[in-house]
Short mmCIF file of C-alpha atoms and ligand atoms in Angstrom, two decimals:
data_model
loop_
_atom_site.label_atom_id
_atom_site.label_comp_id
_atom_site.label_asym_id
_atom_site.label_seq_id
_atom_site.Cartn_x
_atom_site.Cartn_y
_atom_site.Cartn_z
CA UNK A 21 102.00 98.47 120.89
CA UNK A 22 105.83 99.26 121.02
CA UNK A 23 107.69 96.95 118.96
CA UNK A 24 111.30 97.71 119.72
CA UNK A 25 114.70 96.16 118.39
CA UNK A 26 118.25 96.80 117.24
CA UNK A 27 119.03 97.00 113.50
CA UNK A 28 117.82 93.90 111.76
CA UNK A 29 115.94 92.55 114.23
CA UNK A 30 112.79 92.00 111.97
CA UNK A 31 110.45 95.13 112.87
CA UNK A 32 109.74 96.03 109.78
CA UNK A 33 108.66 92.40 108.73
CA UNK A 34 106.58 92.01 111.53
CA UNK A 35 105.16 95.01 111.54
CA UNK A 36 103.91 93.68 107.77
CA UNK A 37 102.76 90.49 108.88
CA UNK A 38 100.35 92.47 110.90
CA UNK A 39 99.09 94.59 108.45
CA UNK A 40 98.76 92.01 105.66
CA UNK A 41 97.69 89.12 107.80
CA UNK A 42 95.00 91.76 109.10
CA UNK A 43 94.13 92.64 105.39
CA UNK A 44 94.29 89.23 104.02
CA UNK A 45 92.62 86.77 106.54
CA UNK A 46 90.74 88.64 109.08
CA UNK A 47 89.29 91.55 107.00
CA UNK A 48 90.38 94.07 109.03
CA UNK A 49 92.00 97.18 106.55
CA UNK A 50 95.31 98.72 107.34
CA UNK A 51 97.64 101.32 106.98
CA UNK A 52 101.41 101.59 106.66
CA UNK A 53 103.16 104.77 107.86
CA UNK A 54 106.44 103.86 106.05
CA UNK A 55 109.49 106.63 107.19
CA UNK A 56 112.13 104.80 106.42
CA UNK A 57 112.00 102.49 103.17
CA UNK A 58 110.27 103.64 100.28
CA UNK A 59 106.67 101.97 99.13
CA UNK A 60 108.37 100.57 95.98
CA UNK A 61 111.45 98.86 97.59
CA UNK A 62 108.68 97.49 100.69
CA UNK A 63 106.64 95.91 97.86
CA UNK A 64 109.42 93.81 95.81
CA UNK A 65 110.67 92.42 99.77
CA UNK A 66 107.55 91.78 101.47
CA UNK A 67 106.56 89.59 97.79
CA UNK A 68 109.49 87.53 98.99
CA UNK A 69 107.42 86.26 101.72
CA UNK A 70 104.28 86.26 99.49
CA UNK A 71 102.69 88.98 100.83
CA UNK A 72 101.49 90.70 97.78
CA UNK A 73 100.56 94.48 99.37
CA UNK A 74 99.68 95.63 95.46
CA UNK A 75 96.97 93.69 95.19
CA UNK A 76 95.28 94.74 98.65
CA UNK A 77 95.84 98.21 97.99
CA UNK A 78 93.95 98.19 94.86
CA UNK A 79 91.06 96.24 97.12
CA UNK A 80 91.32 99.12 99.59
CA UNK A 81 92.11 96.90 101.92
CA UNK A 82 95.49 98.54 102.54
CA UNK A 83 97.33 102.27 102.38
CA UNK A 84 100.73 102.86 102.49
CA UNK A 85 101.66 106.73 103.98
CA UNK A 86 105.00 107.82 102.19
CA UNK A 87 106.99 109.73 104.70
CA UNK A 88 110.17 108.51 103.18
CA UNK A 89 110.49 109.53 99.91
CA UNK A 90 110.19 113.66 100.61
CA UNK A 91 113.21 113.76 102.78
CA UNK A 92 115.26 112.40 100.29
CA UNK A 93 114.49 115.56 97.97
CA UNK A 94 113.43 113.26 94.92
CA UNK A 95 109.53 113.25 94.23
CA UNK A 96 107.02 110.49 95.16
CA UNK A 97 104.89 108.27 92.42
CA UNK A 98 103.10 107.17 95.24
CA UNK A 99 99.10 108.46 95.99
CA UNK A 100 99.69 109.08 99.63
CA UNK A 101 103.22 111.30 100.53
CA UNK A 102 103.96 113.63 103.14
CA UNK A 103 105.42 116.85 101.96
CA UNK A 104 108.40 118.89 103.14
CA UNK A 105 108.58 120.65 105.86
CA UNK A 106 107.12 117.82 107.57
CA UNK A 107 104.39 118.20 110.54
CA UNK A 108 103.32 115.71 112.78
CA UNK A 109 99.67 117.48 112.33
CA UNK A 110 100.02 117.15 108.79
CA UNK A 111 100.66 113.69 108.82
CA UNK A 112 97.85 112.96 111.87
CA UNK A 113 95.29 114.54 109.71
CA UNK A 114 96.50 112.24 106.69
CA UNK A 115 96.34 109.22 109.00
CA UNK A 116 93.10 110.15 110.11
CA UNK A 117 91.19 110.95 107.23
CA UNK A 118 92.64 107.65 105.43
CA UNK A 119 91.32 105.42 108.79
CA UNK A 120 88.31 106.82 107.50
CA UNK A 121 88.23 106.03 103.71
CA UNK A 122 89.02 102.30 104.53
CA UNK A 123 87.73 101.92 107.57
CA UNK A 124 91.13 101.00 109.25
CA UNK A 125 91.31 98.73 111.56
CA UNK A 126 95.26 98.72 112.01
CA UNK A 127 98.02 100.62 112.24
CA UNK A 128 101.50 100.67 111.74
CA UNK A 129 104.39 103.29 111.98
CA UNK A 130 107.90 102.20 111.24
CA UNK A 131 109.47 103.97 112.90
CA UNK A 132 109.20 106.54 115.67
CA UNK A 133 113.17 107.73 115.19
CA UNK A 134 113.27 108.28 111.81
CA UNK A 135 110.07 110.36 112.37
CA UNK A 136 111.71 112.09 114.85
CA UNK A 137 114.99 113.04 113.14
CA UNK A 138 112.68 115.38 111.48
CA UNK A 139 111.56 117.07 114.61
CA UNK A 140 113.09 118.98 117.65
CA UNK A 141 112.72 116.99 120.68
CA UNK A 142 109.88 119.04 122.26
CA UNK A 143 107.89 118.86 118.94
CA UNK A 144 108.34 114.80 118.83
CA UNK A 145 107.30 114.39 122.35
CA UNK A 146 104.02 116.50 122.24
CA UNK A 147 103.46 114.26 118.30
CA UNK A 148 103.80 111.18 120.30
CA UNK A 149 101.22 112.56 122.75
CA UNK A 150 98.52 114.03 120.12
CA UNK A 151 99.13 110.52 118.38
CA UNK A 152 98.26 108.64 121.49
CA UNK A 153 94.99 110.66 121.61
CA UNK A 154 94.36 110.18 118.13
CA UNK A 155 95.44 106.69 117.57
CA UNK A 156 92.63 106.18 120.90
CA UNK A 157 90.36 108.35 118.69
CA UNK A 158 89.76 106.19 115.94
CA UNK A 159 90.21 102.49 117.32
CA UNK A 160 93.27 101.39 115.46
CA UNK A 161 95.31 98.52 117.37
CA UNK A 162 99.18 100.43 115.99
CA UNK A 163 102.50 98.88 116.20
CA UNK A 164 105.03 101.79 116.79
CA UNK A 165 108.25 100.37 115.70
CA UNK A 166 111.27 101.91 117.85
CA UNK A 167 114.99 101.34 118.57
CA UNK A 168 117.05 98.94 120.83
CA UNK A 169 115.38 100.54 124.56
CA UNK A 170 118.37 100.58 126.65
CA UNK A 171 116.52 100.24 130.31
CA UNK A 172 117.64 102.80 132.63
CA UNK A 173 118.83 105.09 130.11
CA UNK A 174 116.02 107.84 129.18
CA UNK A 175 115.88 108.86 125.69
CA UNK A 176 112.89 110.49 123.80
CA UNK A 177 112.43 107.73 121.86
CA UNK A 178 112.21 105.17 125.21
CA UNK A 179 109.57 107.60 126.63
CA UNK A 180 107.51 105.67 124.10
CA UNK A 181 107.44 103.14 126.71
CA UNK A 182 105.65 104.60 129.48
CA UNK A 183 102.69 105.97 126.91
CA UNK A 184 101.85 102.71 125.03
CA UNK A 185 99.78 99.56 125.98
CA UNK A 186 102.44 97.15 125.56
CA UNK A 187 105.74 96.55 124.24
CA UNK A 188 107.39 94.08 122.58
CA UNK A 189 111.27 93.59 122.35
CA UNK A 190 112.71 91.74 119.28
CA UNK A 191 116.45 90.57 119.83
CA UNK A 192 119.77 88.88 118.75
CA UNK A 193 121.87 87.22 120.82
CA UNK A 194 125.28 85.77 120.05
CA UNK A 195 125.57 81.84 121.37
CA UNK A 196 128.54 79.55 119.56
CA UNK A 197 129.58 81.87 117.08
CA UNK A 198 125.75 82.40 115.84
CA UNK A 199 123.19 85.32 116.05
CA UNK A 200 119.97 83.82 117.52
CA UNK A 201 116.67 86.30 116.79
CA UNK A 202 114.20 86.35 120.22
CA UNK A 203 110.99 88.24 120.92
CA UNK A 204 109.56 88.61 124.40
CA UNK A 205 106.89 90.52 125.51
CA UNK A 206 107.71 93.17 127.92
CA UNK A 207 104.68 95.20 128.99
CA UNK A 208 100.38 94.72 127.96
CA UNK A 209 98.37 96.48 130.27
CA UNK A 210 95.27 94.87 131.77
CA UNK A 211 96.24 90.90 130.91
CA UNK A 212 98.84 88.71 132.47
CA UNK A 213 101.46 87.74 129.84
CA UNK A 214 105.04 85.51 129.77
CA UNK A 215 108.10 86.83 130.37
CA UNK A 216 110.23 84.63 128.51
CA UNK A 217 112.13 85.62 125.56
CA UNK A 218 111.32 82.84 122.75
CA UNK A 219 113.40 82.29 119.48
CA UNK A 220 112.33 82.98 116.76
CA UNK A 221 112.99 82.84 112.88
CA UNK A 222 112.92 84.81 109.31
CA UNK A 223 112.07 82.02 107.29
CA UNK A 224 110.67 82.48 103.41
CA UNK A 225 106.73 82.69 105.50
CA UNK A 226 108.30 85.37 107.63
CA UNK A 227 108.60 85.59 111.02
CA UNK A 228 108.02 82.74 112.80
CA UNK A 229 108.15 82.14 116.36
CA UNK A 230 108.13 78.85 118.54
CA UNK A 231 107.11 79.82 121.88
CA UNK A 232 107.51 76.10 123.23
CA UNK A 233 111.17 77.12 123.42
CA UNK A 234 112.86 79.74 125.75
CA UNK A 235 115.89 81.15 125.28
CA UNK A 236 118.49 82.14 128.31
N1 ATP B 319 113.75 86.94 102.07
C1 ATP B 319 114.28 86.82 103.29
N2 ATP B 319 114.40 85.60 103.87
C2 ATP B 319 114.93 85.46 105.10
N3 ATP B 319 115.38 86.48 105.85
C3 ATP B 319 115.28 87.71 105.32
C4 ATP B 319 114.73 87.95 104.03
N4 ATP B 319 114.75 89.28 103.79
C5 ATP B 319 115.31 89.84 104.88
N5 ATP B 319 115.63 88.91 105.80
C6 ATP B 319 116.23 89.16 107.12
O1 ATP B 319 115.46 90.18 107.75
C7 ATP B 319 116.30 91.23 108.17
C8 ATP B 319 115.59 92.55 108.02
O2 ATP B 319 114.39 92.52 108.78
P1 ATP B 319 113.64 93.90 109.04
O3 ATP B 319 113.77 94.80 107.87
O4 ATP B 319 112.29 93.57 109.52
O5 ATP B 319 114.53 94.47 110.25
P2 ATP B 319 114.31 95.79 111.08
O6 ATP B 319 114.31 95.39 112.52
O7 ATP B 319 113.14 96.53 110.56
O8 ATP B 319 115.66 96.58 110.77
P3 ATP B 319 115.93 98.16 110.73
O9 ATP B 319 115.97 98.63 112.16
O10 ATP B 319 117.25 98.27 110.07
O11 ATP B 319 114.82 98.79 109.95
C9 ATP B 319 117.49 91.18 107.28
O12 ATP B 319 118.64 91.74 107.93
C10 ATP B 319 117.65 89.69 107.02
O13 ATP B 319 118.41 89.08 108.06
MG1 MG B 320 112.90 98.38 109.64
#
């Protein structure tokens, strides 16, 4: 699943929900590919919304993959980092054998640019390919998180689009001086699905979304 937004939007937030919400209430173990943020700042703001992703990663229950910290030159404290140069194989492989350990159940990758600042365009295409296969391979439901997808403007990142099962667009709009957050599903292969873009809110529970509402 494509989740795809401008700066701010709430990606990365939702993209936790999933994962801990999986973790938490539905037993299902997770992993975090985390290329932006590092796993120490991601811990102190997701315990804002009570999601305490310590605890479940002593039960196992969730890994976070550092692919942040490296880039930045300083060294990791955490047990799961990607090294420099970085390789989309390399981190596949780490991904893989990790679904394994705890059994994962869910995915998520936040996000596919800052992944592929660190590769030529040819190498991040074929990546997104071999993680298609792979992410079919070991029956993980992912959330790829993305950038604002301008339609009719082809860019490597909004060939993302055309691979995935479904994408999801998280919004703001400006109405009376005020930003207004929206999701809307765009794309889910195989099940018939609203169009509507709803509102929805970052509240101290997280995201929350009232899809009574539509937004226009
Ligand atoms: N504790 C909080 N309570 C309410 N809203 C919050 C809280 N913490 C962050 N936010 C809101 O969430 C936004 C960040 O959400 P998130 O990190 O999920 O965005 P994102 O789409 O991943 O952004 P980016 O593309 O920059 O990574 C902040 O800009 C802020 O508006
Ligand atoms: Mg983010």
């Amino acid at each position: 699943m494509l989740l795809s937004g401008g700066p701010g939007t709430g990606k990365s937030i939702f993209s936790w929900q999933y994962i801990y919400n999986g973790a938490k209430n539905y037993g299902e173990p997770g992993i975090y590919v985390a290329t932006e943020e590092r796993p120490e700042d991601i811990r102190r703001n997701m315990l804002d919304f009570g999601m305490d992703i310590k605890a479940l990663e002593e039960e196992k229950m969730i890994a976070i993959i550092d692919a942040a910290t490296p880039k930045s030159g300083v060294p990791s404290k955490e047990e799961y980092v990607e090294p420099e140069p970085f390789k989309i194989e390399q981190l596949m492989y780490r991904v893989y054998s990790i679904s394994k350990i705890i059994n994962a159940k869910r995915l998520a990758l936040d996000s596919l640019p800052a992944l592929g600042l660190k590769l030529s365009e040819e190498a991040f295409l074929d990546g997104l390919h071999k993680l298609n296969a792979l992410l079919l391979e070991i029956d993980c439901t992912t959330i790829l998180t993305t950038k604002k997808i301008i339609q009719d403007i082809e860019s490597k990142y909004s060939m993302a689009e055309y691979i995935v099962q479904g994408s999801v667009v998280m919004d703001m709009q400006e109405k009376n001086n005020e930003f207004i957050r929206s999701i809307a599903v765009m794309k889910m292969r195989g099940t018939e699905h609203s169009l509507k873009r709803y509102p929805l809110e970052i509240t101290s529970k997280g995201i929350v979304i009232k899809p009574g509402v539509e937004i226009y």
